[in-house]
Amino acid sequence: MPSINIIHKDGRRTKFTIQKDEISIGRSKDNDIVLADNTISRHHSMITKTSQGYLLADLGSFNGIQLNSKPISTAILKHDDLFRIGLSKLTFLMHEKAEDSLTLLSDTDEARGSQTIIRSSPHVANHGTGELLLTPELQKDVIEEELTPHLEKPKVTQDEEHELTALERSNKVLFVLYEISRQLISITDFHELLKKIMDLIFMVIEADYGYLILTGEDVGEELIPVVVKCRDDNTEGKTSLSASRSIVKRVIKDKVALLTSDAMSDTRLNLSESVFLQKTKSAMCVPLWEKEKIIGAIQLDSIQKGNQFDEDDLELLKTIGVQMSMVIEQANLNAQVKDEERMRNRLERFHSPQLIDMILKGEQETKDSIMEPNDITATILFLDIIGFTRLAEQMPPRDVNMLLNQYFTRMTDIIFEYDGMIDKYIGDAIMAVFGAPMEKKGDPERAIQAALKMREDLELMKKDIDSEKQFNIRIGINTGRVVAGNIGSPRRMDYTVIGDSVNIASRLESNAKPNQILIGKETYKHVKKKFLINKIGSMQVKGKSQEIIAYEVIK
């Protein structure tokens, strides 16, 4: 049965099995797959079963969907396709991977047996740095031993043999920790990184089976196998692989590392179905931490009669577990930073940095309505160049382009400075909105402050350009109720505001004189005591059956 593996923005992992023909995905709780992420829409996308396969479709979301790193509006999903929605990563699976075929059996675990149980901690590793470094004398001995394998080895005492064994184990730890750190830098795919770390564990610990299991949303209840490894690297046909849910849950619940060196005769595991099915002779399990919280566990099993894990193996696995926890946390953080940066790059073309921070960090008061079609009160500003057509006829196209880019850059910076949003560029005109997607106190005042700054900045700009290239502007501002949301088709959506208040702002701009700032009646009510304003009076504008009252902002 098809399924979707989900890595949420906070690193949690869940699995959703597709059991009906339509699956909705979004932020709202009425979706089949709910993603708690303020950067996505309430109803973001849909997966529909068709005759060609499962169709993934964007529902006009603000931030869209990336399928295998490419933006899409619709696409037929293939096995192992990765699609990103906001800060969440979803993998579509037509059939189970090896880790999905792992069965976690609920074993009876009332009896106590002869395990080694060690208290675990996210802060303390069991090998200090000093233990992992070779002294020059020992380095010399090791090098000489490697370079002269044909010479007869001298006899060593029991103490020396113990010291060499300890040194060998320390070298293993050092090797694994170094490789884990190196892989973290070189491997960008999180799942591949976890698989590589499990490979490293098998290089230093002789195990037959290894399982990396992470907790789901309800810690300790939902256990999700992420990596499954066999000694021969062949999991095909091993659909009956099983691990003890009781051992894993005990490790997670009690925050301990557990070792059983003789699983078949361990009284605590007498009724463990998984032990008998897997013919496990020895097993050990250690927790994975994220700060003060356990997020999963690593379990290793041995079915070889002469290969029983001991306490040294458990200590080694604990040390790797601590390092691995750091890797998981860092990898999740890196992924979140990259995703937020990608989202920021997309948003910063239209929104001020302050507003982007509020969207990404979720500090807004109306989280459930952000970026969705809503009735809001906003202030709309239209800015236009007077006589641009005549100006363009007198200048080479390249010069026109350079002049417009210089002008738009200065005006856009001013809009962002006063917390406005660029709705769109319309030829040589700009439509800006103050109060969308979030209403803020003082939106009308900031719009007028921006308009005054634009007029002032234009005069400064004129000083740096030739007289024949100089031009004037006109500005119209109006405040009122609008509908703000995504408008367009599934192939192209734009976030904008529509309504009569927008039309009035546009008409005010069309009727303004050179370098004049005209505002509507509602805007005037909000700012009449904060600026020097003259009443123009009633005027008839195109598209309106009744006259509108206009005011001029002096300063």
XYZ file of C-alpha atoms in Angstrom:
555
model
C 0.000 0.000 0.000
C 1.408 3.451 -0.922
C 2.589 5.616 1.937
C 4.251 8.942 2.697
C 7.170 9.327 5.074
C 7.149 12.813 6.595
C 9.986 14.742 8.223
C 8.329 17.680 9.961
C 10.037 21.059 10.382
C 10.954 20.223 13.999
C 12.616 16.928 12.986
C 9.727 14.653 13.988
C 9.083 11.714 11.678
C 5.703 10.248 10.892
C 4.378 7.796 8.350
C 1.036 8.205 6.566
C -0.499 5.236 4.752
C -2.633 6.204 1.747
C -5.934 4.388 2.151
C -8.302 6.535 0.083
C -8.373 8.149 -3.356
C -7.891 11.749 -2.203
C -5.455 12.996 0.445
C -5.360 16.648 1.475
C -2.229 18.269 2.904
C -1.974 21.593 4.711
C -1.807 23.533 7.951
C -5.483 23.286 8.865
C -6.525 20.455 11.185
C -9.206 19.236 8.768
C -6.515 17.922 6.364
C -5.582 14.261 6.149
C -1.921 15.219 6.618
C -1.542 18.160 8.982
C 1.748 20.083 8.858
C 2.247 22.543 11.711
C 4.109 25.169 9.710
C 3.126 28.823 9.302
C 4.910 29.079 5.938
C 2.364 26.801 4.231
C -1.286 27.318 3.384
C -4.220 25.918 5.302
C -5.120 23.717 2.330
C -1.828 23.523 0.483
C -1.968 20.492 -1.818
C -3.861 17.347 -2.764
C -2.820 13.819 -3.758
C -5.413 12.138 -6.002
C -5.427 8.570 -7.308
C -5.804 8.578 -11.109
C -5.510 6.023 -13.904
C -1.931 7.259 -14.521
C -0.939 7.057 -10.860
C -1.042 9.331 -7.824
C -1.287 12.988 -8.850
C 0.235 15.642 -6.598
C -1.385 19.058 -7.173
C -0.801 22.469 -5.653
C -4.034 24.127 -4.478
C -2.939 27.670 -5.181
C -0.629 27.877 -2.174
C 1.505 30.936 -1.576
C 4.875 29.134 -1.354
C 4.182 26.251 -3.725
C 5.665 22.753 -3.858
C 9.126 21.542 -4.790
C 9.287 18.018 -6.219
C 12.814 16.612 -6.315
C 14.152 20.184 -5.936
C 12.029 21.612 -8.800
C 8.883 23.753 -8.382
C 5.715 22.121 -9.746
C 1.984 22.769 -9.907
C 0.976 19.183 -10.750
C 2.931 15.944 -11.205
C 2.439 12.186 -11.171
C 4.385 10.805 -8.222
C 6.934 8.019 -8.617
C 8.374 5.757 -5.956
C 10.824 7.539 -3.665
C 9.910 11.026 -4.945
C 10.782 13.725 -2.418
C 8.551 16.791 -2.269
C 8.869 19.779 0.024
C 5.952 21.700 1.436
C 7.139 24.648 3.479
C 9.736 23.360 5.922
C 8.496 19.751 5.808
C 9.897 16.970 3.607
C 7.626 14.207 2.321
C 8.720 11.031 0.542
C 6.205 9.108 -1.579
C 6.621 5.326 -1.453
C 4.737 2.884 -3.679
C 6.169 -0.039 -1.722
C 8.030 -0.461 1.526
C 11.731 0.098 1.951
C 13.821 -2.257 4.057
C 13.292 -0.168 7.161
C 9.536 -0.177 6.563
C 9.512 -3.986 6.583
C 10.907 -4.118 10.104
C 8.372 -5.380 12.624
C 8.543 -4.088 16.180
C 7.014 -6.864 18.258
C 5.359 -6.144 21.581
C 7.168 -8.591 23.842
C 6.232 -9.400 27.432
C 8.700 -7.598 29.646
C 7.492 -8.037 33.227
C 10.293 -10.321 34.380
C 13.754 -9.042 35.285
C 16.736 -10.808 33.862
C 20.514 -10.688 33.676
C 21.003 -7.631 31.484
C 23.500 -4.878 31.938
C 21.551 -1.632 32.340
C 23.439 1.661 32.374
C 21.942 5.055 33.031
C 22.217 7.247 29.928
C 22.744 11.001 29.612
C 22.779 13.467 26.696
C 25.732 15.322 28.214
C 28.383 12.770 29.107
C 30.200 10.562 26.635
C 32.084 7.600 28.017
C 35.417 8.332 26.414
C 37.330 11.503 27.143
C 39.429 13.129 24.500
C 42.586 12.063 26.288
C 41.619 8.418 25.991
C 41.282 8.709 22.240
C 44.725 10.159 21.553
C 47.758 7.966 21.036
C 50.963 8.899 22.828
C 54.045 9.219 20.580
C 55.415 5.955 22.011
C 52.216 4.060 21.272
C 51.995 5.612 17.805
C 55.528 4.375 17.132
C 54.610 0.861 18.301
C 51.486 0.759 16.144
C 53.313 2.058 13.063
C 56.145 -0.441 13.522
C 53.625 -3.230 13.920
C 51.845 -2.217 10.704
C 55.111 -1.870 8.740
C 56.654 -5.145 9.866
C 53.878 -7.729 9.763
C 56.319 -10.448 8.630
C 58.422 -10.244 11.794
C 57.664 -12.492 14.697
C 55.643 -10.564 17.238
C 57.154 -10.362 20.685
C 55.327 -11.979 23.550
C 53.280 -9.585 25.627
C 52.078 -9.805 29.175
C 48.419 -9.929 30.129
C 48.528 -6.300 31.274
C 50.119 -5.246 27.998
C 47.527 -7.191 26.041
C 44.756 -5.490 28.022
C 46.333 -2.105 27.347
C 46.572 -2.838 23.629
C 42.950 -3.990 23.570
C 41.866 -0.770 25.272
C 43.964 1.214 22.812
C 42.421 -0.593 19.885
C 38.931 0.177 21.165
C 39.821 3.828 21.702
C 41.153 3.985 18.163
C 37.854 2.552 16.927
C 35.939 5.230 18.775
C 38.211 7.960 17.437
C 37.858 6.621 13.912
C 34.056 6.479 14.076
C 33.677 9.930 15.654
C 35.978 11.437 13.034
C 34.121 9.741 10.195
C 30.718 10.782 11.554
C 31.862 14.411 11.687
C 33.357 14.180 8.201
C 30.222 12.594 6.743
C 28.072 15.302 8.287
C 29.927 17.830 6.116
C 30.083 15.777 2.912
C 26.606 14.161 2.827
C 23.651 16.506 2.396
C 20.871 13.891 2.272
C 19.778 13.228 5.852
C 18.670 9.615 5.292
C 21.887 8.752 3.491
C 23.816 10.256 6.398
C 22.050 7.981 8.897
C 22.697 4.939 6.704
C 26.384 5.862 6.479
C 26.630 6.157 10.258
C 25.081 2.692 10.633
C 27.707 1.378 8.185
C 30.409 2.893 10.403
C 28.932 1.216 13.469
C 29.154 -2.151 11.721
C 32.823 -1.467 10.945
C 33.718 -1.302 14.633
C 31.089 -3.588 16.212
C 30.460 -7.089 14.894
C 26.682 -7.179 14.678
C 24.359 -9.118 12.375
C 21.445 -6.720 12.419
C 21.188 -3.032 13.221
C 18.140 -0.819 13.618
C 17.979 2.952 13.925
C 14.554 3.798 15.290
C 13.145 7.281 15.896
C 10.121 8.273 17.935
C 7.080 9.781 16.302
C 4.904 12.631 17.483
C 3.858 10.838 20.669
C 7.266 10.119 22.195
C 7.643 6.523 23.249
C 4.415 5.393 21.591
C 5.068 5.620 17.850
C 8.371 4.012 16.856
C 9.536 4.563 13.279
C 12.361 2.432 11.799
C 14.560 4.788 9.774
C 17.561 2.576 8.949
C 17.699 -1.224 8.879
C 21.016 -2.958 8.169
C 22.116 -6.572 7.866
C 25.699 -7.774 8.072
C 25.555 -9.017 4.457
C 23.815 -5.777 3.325
C 21.063 -7.851 1.758
C 17.607 -7.266 3.159
C 15.753 -8.664 0.156
C 13.624 -11.567 1.196
C 14.075 -10.694 4.869
C 10.552 -9.358 5.238
C 10.257 -11.002 8.656
C 12.972 -8.895 10.274
C 11.843 -8.051 13.777
C 13.094 -6.132 16.765
C 11.907 -6.070 20.342
C 9.513 -3.171 20.943
C 9.828 -3.875 24.672
C 13.600 -3.341 24.690
C 13.353 -0.138 22.663
C 10.516 1.253 24.767
C 12.371 0.360 27.982
C 15.465 2.223 26.746
C 13.408 5.268 25.749
C 11.129 5.333 28.782
C 13.791 4.705 31.453
C 16.562 6.578 29.611
C 19.009 3.701 29.932
C 21.376 1.716 27.724
C 20.586 -2.006 27.808
C 22.715 -5.053 27.044
C 21.812 -8.702 27.056
C 24.793 -10.901 26.340
C 22.783 -14.124 26.200
C 19.350 -13.264 24.865
C 18.103 -16.824 24.412
C 18.548 -17.644 28.098
C 17.789 -14.189 29.492
C 14.789 -14.566 31.795
C 13.512 -11.111 30.989
C 13.321 -12.068 27.311
C 11.900 -15.579 27.785
C 8.638 -14.600 26.156
C 10.151 -12.310 23.553
C 8.822 -13.409 20.173
C 11.317 -11.278 18.276
C 14.293 -12.923 19.983
C 13.209 -16.379 18.867
C 12.161 -15.310 15.379
C 15.508 -13.614 14.800
C 17.447 -16.330 16.732
C 19.130 -13.528 18.621
C 22.030 -14.588 20.832
C 22.959 -11.117 22.058
C 21.446 -7.648 21.777
C 22.108 -4.112 22.963
C 20.212 -0.873 22.649
C 21.141 2.743 23.451
C 19.042 5.926 23.329
C 19.455 8.889 21.007
C 19.069 12.308 22.605
C 17.946 15.726 21.450
C 18.973 18.009 24.290
C 17.025 16.632 27.303
C 14.595 14.554 25.222
C 15.079 11.063 23.794
C 14.187 10.951 20.104
C 15.003 7.338 19.279
C 17.345 4.408 19.794
C 20.011 2.266 18.114
C 19.665 -1.490 18.548
C 22.210 -4.101 17.456
C 21.572 -7.849 17.385
C 23.982 -10.766 17.054
C 22.896 -14.261 16.057
C 26.410 -15.760 16.155
C 26.890 -18.087 19.089
C 30.515 -17.070 19.561
C 29.882 -13.353 19.171
C 28.236 -12.004 22.282
C 28.251 -8.295 23.015
C 29.967 -7.189 26.217
C 30.027 -4.035 28.293
C 32.851 -2.587 26.218
C 30.637 -2.913 23.134
C 27.826 -1.202 24.983
C 30.101 1.658 26.054
C 31.291 2.051 22.464
C 27.724 2.119 21.138
C 26.743 4.649 23.812
C 29.564 6.948 22.751
C 28.537 6.658 19.115
C 24.934 7.277 20.164
C 25.860 10.555 21.858
C 27.741 11.716 18.749
C 24.947 10.531 16.504
C 22.412 12.528 18.504
C 24.488 15.622 17.861
C 24.635 14.768 14.159
C 20.846 14.338 13.929
C 20.242 17.621 15.709
C 22.785 19.464 13.554
C 21.484 17.911 10.326
C 17.908 18.914 11.179
C 19.092 22.413 12.027
C 21.054 22.674 8.765
C 18.040 21.524 6.756
C 15.745 23.973 8.511
C 18.187 26.832 7.946
C 18.439 26.001 4.231
C 14.675 25.724 3.842
C 14.055 28.978 5.702
C 16.709 30.686 3.587
C 15.017 29.425 0.422
C 11.676 30.673 1.744
C 13.194 34.000 2.750
C 14.718 34.486 -0.714
C 11.307 34.005 -2.247
C 9.494 36.300 0.180
C 12.012 39.129 0.277
C 11.114 40.262 -3.227
C 7.725 41.382 -1.948
C 7.893 41.798 1.833
C 9.967 43.779 4.288
C 12.586 41.880 6.343
C 10.589 42.518 9.533
C 7.446 40.959 8.080
C 9.381 37.979 6.716
C 10.772 37.312 10.188
C 7.253 37.360 11.614
C 6.025 34.916 8.979
C 8.917 32.470 9.357
C 9.102 32.595 13.150
C 5.365 32.404 13.613
C 5.130 35.488 15.807
C 1.983 36.762 14.108
C -1.267 36.795 16.050
C -3.387 35.321 13.260
C -1.408 32.210 12.389
C -4.396 30.368 10.961
C -5.166 33.129 8.427
C -1.711 34.118 7.213
C -1.355 33.939 3.421
C -4.960 32.700 3.010
C -7.825 34.676 1.386
C -9.161 36.991 4.093
C -11.119 40.195 4.529
C -8.740 42.726 6.046
C -8.366 46.475 6.410
C -5.347 47.638 4.426
C -3.876 50.811 3.006
C -3.062 50.710 -0.705
C -0.504 52.972 -2.361
C -0.167 53.517 -6.114
C 2.975 55.212 -7.423
C 3.366 56.120 -11.098
C 5.813 58.030 -13.314
C 4.279 60.924 -15.247
C 4.967 60.917 -18.999
C 7.034 57.743 -18.987
C 5.975 56.815 -22.542
C 7.397 60.096 -23.891
C 10.557 59.580 -21.841
C 11.013 56.044 -23.162
C 10.713 57.231 -26.764
C 13.647 59.605 -26.306
C 16.033 57.099 -24.697
C 17.687 53.865 -25.829
C 15.960 50.779 -24.305
C 19.062 49.918 -22.280
C 19.103 53.384 -20.679
C 15.389 53.107 -19.918
C 15.998 49.773 -18.209
C 18.858 51.128 -16.107
C 16.860 54.207 -15.100
C 13.818 52.152 -14.106
C 15.909 49.697 -12.081
C 17.558 52.568 -10.215
C 14.166 54.160 -9.529
C 12.428 50.908 -8.520
C 15.269 49.983 -6.181
C 15.023 53.250 -4.265
C 11.218 53.187 -4.095
C 11.095 49.512 -3.063
C 13.598 50.085 -0.270
C 11.399 52.892 1.043
C 8.292 50.682 0.984
C 10.130 47.967 2.916
C 11.531 50.576 5.325
C 7.981 51.425 6.332
C 6.868 47.781 6.529
C 4.910 47.703 3.299
C 4.502 44.904 0.765
C 5.188 45.143 -2.953
C 1.986 43.864 -4.511
C 3.171 44.214 -8.092
C 5.111 46.266 -10.611
C 2.820 47.495 -13.396
C 5.037 48.818 -16.179
C 6.473 51.999 -14.662
C 4.020 51.924 -11.727
C 4.200 50.275 -8.306
C 1.307 48.972 -6.233
C 2.170 48.612 -2.542
C 0.073 47.429 0.396
C 0.407 48.311 4.075
C -1.447 45.820 6.266
C -1.225 42.587 4.260
C -0.880 39.760 4.890
C -1.055 41.069 8.473
C -2.835 44.135 9.745
C -0.627 46.312 11.923
C -1.298 49.398 13.958
C -0.422 52.561 12.044
C -0.606 51.156 8.489
C -2.111 54.375 7.010
C 0.486 56.524 8.773
C 3.388 54.424 7.480
C 1.979 54.541 3.946
C 1.996 58.363 3.983
C 5.459 58.452 5.554
C 6.651 56.227 2.709
C 4.995 58.490 0.116
C 6.668 61.605 1.553
C 10.013 59.832 1.572
C 9.510 58.730 -2.049
C 8.883 62.303 -3.147
C 11.925 63.504 -1.227
C 14.112 60.719 -2.573
C 13.064 61.435 -6.143
C 14.426 64.980 -5.820
C 17.755 63.571 -4.627
C 17.773 61.112 -7.503
C 17.217 63.926 -10.026
C 20.468 65.565 -8.952
C 22.396 62.533 -10.202
C 20.773 62.151 -13.639
C 20.757 64.301 -16.788
C 17.948 66.841 -17.156
C 16.498 65.084 -20.219
C 16.085 61.902 -18.139
C 14.356 63.547 -15.205
C 10.695 62.868 -14.462
C 7.945 63.471 -11.874
C 5.637 61.104 -10.053
C 2.139 61.030 -8.640
C 0.873 59.021 -5.673
C -2.599 57.863 -4.581
C -3.347 56.288 -1.198
C -6.590 54.804 0.150
C -7.600 52.729 3.176
C -10.458 50.234 3.370
C -11.663 46.656 3.429
C -10.112 44.354 0.831
C -9.803 40.654 0.144
C -6.173 39.558 0.446
C -5.079 36.177 -0.876
C -3.700 34.127 -3.737
C -5.263 34.927 -7.102
C -4.577 33.096 -10.348
C -4.408 29.560 -11.705
C -2.642 26.444 -10.374
C 0.220 27.227 -12.753
C 0.743 30.789 -11.540
C -0.533 32.309 -8.299
C 0.090 35.826 -7.006
C -0.643 37.131 -3.555
C -2.617 40.363 -3.979
C -5.463 42.471 -2.620
C -8.699 43.209 -4.478
C -11.692 45.398 -3.723
C -13.194 48.828 -4.248
C -10.633 50.403 -1.907
C -7.893 49.323 -4.317
C -9.731 50.900 -7.262
C -10.134 54.199 -5.399
C -6.389 54.334 -4.615
C -5.646 53.801 -8.312
C -8.091 56.571 -9.341
C -6.598 58.993 -6.802
C -3.160 58.391 -8.280
C -4.476 58.960 -11.835
C -5.968 62.328 -10.801
C -2.941 63.574 -8.863
C -0.811 66.402 -10.239
C 2.998 66.109 -10.653
C 4.602 65.094 -7.345
C 1.249 65.339 -5.566
C 0.106 62.854 -2.897
C -3.664 62.343 -2.809
C -5.391 60.300 -0.100
C -8.959 59.073 0.366
C -11.443 59.883 3.096
C -10.765 56.765 5.221
C -7.015 57.338 5.170
C -7.576 60.958 6.178
C -9.598 59.886 9.237
C -6.633 57.856 10.509
C -3.900 60.481 9.960
C -5.535 63.939 10.002
C -3.759 64.977 13.217
C -0.319 63.661 12.188
C 0.360 65.448 8.867
C -0.296 68.773 7.194
C -3.226 67.967 4.896
C -5.410 70.104 2.623
C -8.891 69.113 1.520
C -9.193 68.994 -2.264
C -12.922 68.249 -2.249
C -15.142 66.002 -4.299
C -13.991 64.703 -7.657
C -15.509 62.462 -10.263
C -13.288 59.511 -11.137
C -13.480 56.874 -13.829
C -15.468 53.793 -12.908
C -17.290 55.369 -9.956
C -20.887 56.525 -10.186
C -20.495 58.770 -7.150
C -17.867 61.383 -6.519
C -15.088 60.716 -4.004
C -13.533 63.151 -1.545
C -9.791 63.655 -1.920
C -7.173 65.214 0.334
C -3.627 66.360 -0.448
C -0.745 65.556 1.885
C 1.594 68.558 2.088
C 4.108 67.282 4.648
